[in-house]
Short mmCIF file of C-alpha atoms in Angstrom, two decimals:
data_model
loop_
_atom_site.label_atom_id
_atom_site.label_comp_id
_atom_site.label_asym_id
_atom_site.label_seq_id
_atom_site.Cartn_x
_atom_site.Cartn_y
_atom_site.Cartn_z
CA UNK R 1462 0.00 0.00 0.00
CA UNK R 1463 1.33 3.45 -0.94
CA UNK R 1464 2.21 5.63 2.03
CA UNK R 1465 0.38 8.92 2.36
CA UNK R 1466 2.26 12.09 1.55
CA UNK R 1467 2.55 14.80 4.20
CA UNK R 1468 -0.12 16.86 2.44
CA UNK R 1469 -2.48 13.88 2.19
CA UNK R 1470 -2.06 13.03 5.86
CA UNK R 1471 -2.56 16.67 6.83
CA UNK R 1472 -5.76 16.89 4.77
CA UNK R 1473 -7.04 13.68 6.35
CA UNK R 1474 -6.41 15.08 9.83
CA UNK R 1475 -8.19 18.33 8.99
CA UNK R 1476 -11.18 16.55 7.47
CA UNK R 1477 -11.47 14.27 10.48
CA UNK R 1478 -11.16 17.23 12.84
CA UNK R 1479 -14.12 18.86 11.08
CA UNK R 1480 -16.15 15.67 11.58
CA UNK R 1481 -15.34 15.68 15.30
CA UNK R 1482 -16.15 19.39 15.60
CA UNK R 1483 -19.55 18.85 13.99
CA UNK R 1484 -20.26 16.22 16.66
CA UNK R 1485 -18.74 18.00 19.67
CA UNK R 1486 -18.21 21.66 18.78
CA UNK R 1487 -14.87 23.47 18.65
CA UNK R 1488 -14.73 24.10 22.40
CA UNK R 1489 -15.20 20.44 23.36
CA UNK R 1490 -12.96 18.92 20.68
CA UNK R 1491 -9.68 17.44 21.92
CA UNK R 1492 -6.68 16.25 19.98
CA UNK R 1493 -7.24 12.81 21.51
CA UNK R 1494 -10.75 12.77 19.97
CA UNK R 1495 -9.31 13.37 16.52
CA UNK R 1496 -6.56 10.80 17.02
CA UNK R 1497 -9.07 8.19 18.22
CA UNK R 1498 -11.35 8.75 15.23
CA UNK R 1499 -8.38 8.44 12.86
CA UNK R 1500 -6.92 5.45 14.70
CA UNK R 1501 -3.54 7.15 15.19
CA UNK R 1502 -1.52 8.46 18.11
CA UNK R 1503 -1.84 12.00 19.44
CA UNK R 1504 1.86 12.35 18.65
CA UNK R 1505 1.10 12.14 14.94
CA UNK R 1506 -1.40 14.98 15.25
CA UNK R 1507 1.14 17.08 17.14
CA UNK R 1508 3.71 16.36 14.43
CA UNK R 1509 1.52 18.17 11.91
CA UNK R 1510 -0.05 20.79 14.21
CA UNK R 1511 1.73 22.52 17.07
CA UNK R 1512 -1.30 22.75 19.36
CA UNK R 1513 -5.05 22.27 19.51
CA UNK R 1514 -5.82 25.93 18.78
CA UNK R 1515 -3.91 25.79 15.50
CA UNK R 1516 -5.47 22.43 14.57
CA UNK R 1517 -8.99 23.80 15.04
CA UNK R 1518 -8.25 26.99 13.14
CA UNK R 1519 -6.70 25.12 10.22
CA UNK R 1520 -9.58 22.64 10.17
CA UNK R 1521 -12.06 25.50 9.88
CA UNK R 1522 -9.95 27.05 7.12
CA UNK R 1523 -9.93 23.71 5.27
CA UNK R 1524 -13.74 23.46 5.37
CA UNK R 1525 -14.53 27.14 4.81
CA UNK R 1526 -12.29 27.38 1.75
CA UNK R 1527 -14.23 24.50 0.19
CA UNK R 1528 -17.49 26.29 1.00
CA UNK R 1529 -16.30 29.57 -0.52
CA UNK R 1530 -15.07 27.79 -3.65
CA UNK R 1531 -18.40 25.95 -3.97
CA UNK R 1532 -20.32 29.23 -3.78
CA UNK R 1533 -18.03 30.83 -6.38
CA UNK R 1534 -18.57 27.93 -8.79
CA UNK R 1535 -22.35 27.98 -8.40
CA UNK R 1536 -22.57 31.76 -8.73
CA UNK R 1537 -20.49 31.58 -11.90
CA UNK R 1538 -23.13 29.38 -13.53
CA UNK R 1539 -25.59 32.26 -14.03
CA UNK R 1540 -25.07 35.23 -16.40
CA UNK R 1541 -26.39 38.45 -14.84
CA UNK R 1542 -25.54 40.27 -11.64
CA UNK R 1543 -29.14 39.99 -10.44
CA UNK R 1544 -29.15 36.23 -11.07
CA UNK R 1545 -25.81 35.91 -9.26
CA UNK R 1546 -27.18 37.91 -6.34
CA UNK R 1547 -30.20 35.65 -6.02
CA UNK R 1548 -28.00 32.55 -6.40
CA UNK R 1549 -25.75 33.61 -3.53
CA UNK R 1550 -28.82 34.32 -1.39
CA UNK R 1551 -30.03 30.80 -2.15
CA UNK R 1552 -26.65 29.29 -1.26
CA UNK R 1553 -26.38 31.30 1.95
CA UNK R 1554 -29.68 29.97 3.31
CA UNK R 1555 -28.82 27.05 5.62
CA UNK R 1556 -30.27 23.65 4.87
CA UNK R 1557 -31.22 21.08 7.50
CA UNK R 1558 -28.07 19.70 9.16
CA UNK R 1559 -25.98 22.18 7.16
CA UNK R 1560 -22.50 21.24 8.37
CA UNK R 1561 -20.80 24.13 6.58
CA UNK R 1562 -22.98 26.64 8.41
CA UNK R 1563 -22.48 24.80 11.71
CA UNK R 1564 -18.73 25.26 11.34
CA UNK R 1565 -19.02 28.94 10.35
CA UNK R 1566 -21.26 29.77 13.31
CA UNK R 1567 -19.22 27.78 15.81
CA UNK R 1568 -16.00 29.35 14.53
CA UNK R 1569 -17.21 32.83 15.51
CA UNK R 1570 -17.63 31.73 19.11
CA UNK R 1571 -14.28 29.92 19.09
CA UNK R 1572 -12.61 33.08 17.72
CA UNK R 1573 -13.36 34.83 21.02
CA UNK R 1574 -10.94 32.47 22.79
CA UNK R 1575 -8.59 31.27 20.06
CA UNK R 1576 -6.21 33.80 18.51
CA UNK R 1577 -5.41 31.57 15.53
CA UNK R 1578 -9.12 31.06 14.85
CA UNK R 1579 -9.77 34.78 15.18
CA UNK R 1580 -7.25 35.57 12.46
CA UNK R 1581 -8.33 32.81 10.08
CA UNK R 1582 -12.08 33.28 10.54
CA UNK R 1583 -11.73 37.02 9.94
CA UNK R 1584 -9.78 36.45 6.72
CA UNK R 1585 -12.33 33.94 5.44
CA UNK R 1586 -15.30 36.06 6.49
CA UNK R 1587 -13.88 38.97 4.49
CA UNK R 1588 -13.38 36.67 1.48
CA UNK R 1589 -16.99 35.48 1.73
CA UNK R 1590 -18.33 39.02 1.93
CA UNK R 1591 -16.03 39.94 -0.95
CA UNK R 1592 -17.95 37.51 -3.16
CA UNK R 1593 -21.13 39.50 -2.55
CA UNK R 1594 -19.36 42.83 -3.00
CA UNK R 1595 -18.00 41.69 -6.37
CA UNK R 1596 -21.52 40.84 -7.52
CA UNK R 1597 -22.81 44.24 -6.41
CA UNK R 1598 -19.98 46.04 -8.21
CA UNK R 1599 -20.70 44.01 -11.35
CA UNK R 1600 -24.35 45.04 -11.12
CA UNK R 1601 -23.44 48.71 -10.74
CA UNK R 1602 -21.25 48.56 -13.85
CA UNK R 1603 -23.97 46.78 -15.84
CA UNK R 1604 -26.51 49.30 -14.47
CA UNK R 1605 -28.61 46.51 -12.96
CA UNK R 1606 -28.03 48.03 -9.51
CA UNK R 1607 -27.83 51.56 -8.14
CA UNK R 1608 -25.48 51.64 -5.16
CA UNK R 1609 -22.96 54.28 -4.06
CA UNK R 1610 -21.39 52.06 -1.41
CA UNK R 1611 -20.96 48.45 -2.61
CA UNK R 1612 -18.70 47.57 0.32
CA UNK R 1613 -21.17 48.82 2.91
CA UNK R 1614 -24.11 47.19 1.13
CA UNK R 1615 -22.27 43.86 1.02
CA UNK R 1616 -21.49 44.00 4.73
CA UNK R 1617 -25.05 44.92 5.67
CA UNK R 1618 -26.60 42.19 3.53
CA UNK R 1619 -24.13 39.54 4.68
CA UNK R 1620 -24.63 40.58 8.32
CA UNK R 1621 -28.36 40.03 7.83
CA UNK R 1622 -27.69 36.63 6.24
CA UNK R 1623 -25.42 35.62 9.14
CA UNK R 1624 -27.88 36.76 11.79
CA UNK R 1625 -30.78 34.91 10.20
CA UNK R 1626 -28.62 31.80 9.78
CA UNK R 1627 -27.76 31.81 13.48
CA UNK R 1628 -31.46 31.96 14.33
CA UNK R 1629 -32.17 29.07 11.96
CA UNK R 1630 -29.36 26.97 13.42
CA UNK R 1631 -30.11 27.69 17.07
CA UNK R 1632 -33.91 27.87 17.08
CA UNK R 1633 -35.71 25.25 15.04
CA UNK R 1634 -38.77 26.51 13.18
CA UNK R 1635 -38.12 30.21 13.79
CA UNK R 1636 -37.50 30.92 10.12
CA UNK R 1637 -37.54 28.83 6.94
CA UNK R 1638 -35.01 28.78 4.11
CA UNK R 1639 -37.57 30.57 1.96
CA UNK R 1640 -38.02 33.17 4.68
CA UNK R 1641 -34.25 33.67 4.91
CA UNK R 1642 -34.09 34.32 1.19
CA UNK R 1643 -37.14 36.62 1.24
CA UNK R 1644 -35.59 38.81 3.95
CA UNK R 1645 -32.38 39.12 1.93
CA UNK R 1646 -34.26 39.95 -1.25
CA UNK R 1647 -36.28 42.64 0.54
CA UNK R 1648 -33.12 44.19 1.96
CA UNK R 1649 -31.36 44.01 -1.42
CA UNK R 1650 -34.22 45.85 -3.12
CA UNK R 1651 -33.67 48.76 -0.72
CA UNK R 1652 -29.87 48.61 -0.78
CA UNK R 1653 -29.44 48.33 -4.54
CA UNK R 1654 -32.24 50.49 -5.91
CA UNK R 1655 -34.10 47.55 -7.41
CA UNK R 1656 -37.77 47.54 -8.45
CA UNK R 1657 -40.11 45.83 -6.00
CA UNK R 1658 -40.64 42.93 -8.40
CA UNK R 1659 -36.96 42.47 -9.26
CA UNK R 1660 -36.90 38.89 -7.98
CA UNK R 1661 -40.23 37.88 -9.52
CA UNK R 1662 -39.75 35.52 -12.46
CA UNK R 1663 -40.72 36.58 -15.97
CA UNK R 1664 -43.33 33.82 -16.06
CA UNK R 1665 -44.94 35.10 -12.87
CA UNK R 1666 -44.95 38.66 -14.19
CA UNK R 1667 -46.61 37.49 -17.41
CA UNK R 1668 -49.35 35.69 -15.46
CA UNK R 1669 -50.13 38.90 -13.60
CA UNK R 1670 -50.88 40.79 -16.82
#
């Protein structure tokens, strides 16, 4: 059997750490938990990661980068800025047992106590918000949107998305995925100077006539 490379072993450790975190949360995850799940010694984990704080931060980075890349790929499938905006709203609405969102939300709490997590989660949060800002700027250039402050609009809309997602994750039944998306659409109409029916499909508009 071929031996794993250093990068392959590191990726396996990070992926397994994410699985443990989803079960236990960042705060309750121990290096011994990860080692046990992998069937290796704690010494092997320490060989790749200096301490638990760094392991947790790098595990979140590993998962969040995949999430950001997935969003970018899906957003790139649609042609207009408005369609991209609605696509990112759809992708940002948590699904049931949405492990990516669980990790994002838990990372914010861990960042209060973990300096490495604070740095990494901030960098990734800015990248995620940058995806929305890029869409808004594209819409301004194409004259689909009217917005004098794309950066501020992106932060306000993403803050709303994050807040709603926390409610969905923590309080079952408080808000639906459709409700999450509706709130974001309503806010976007105000932020970006869109007509009230901007997110209504052409077919629905035709039926109204």
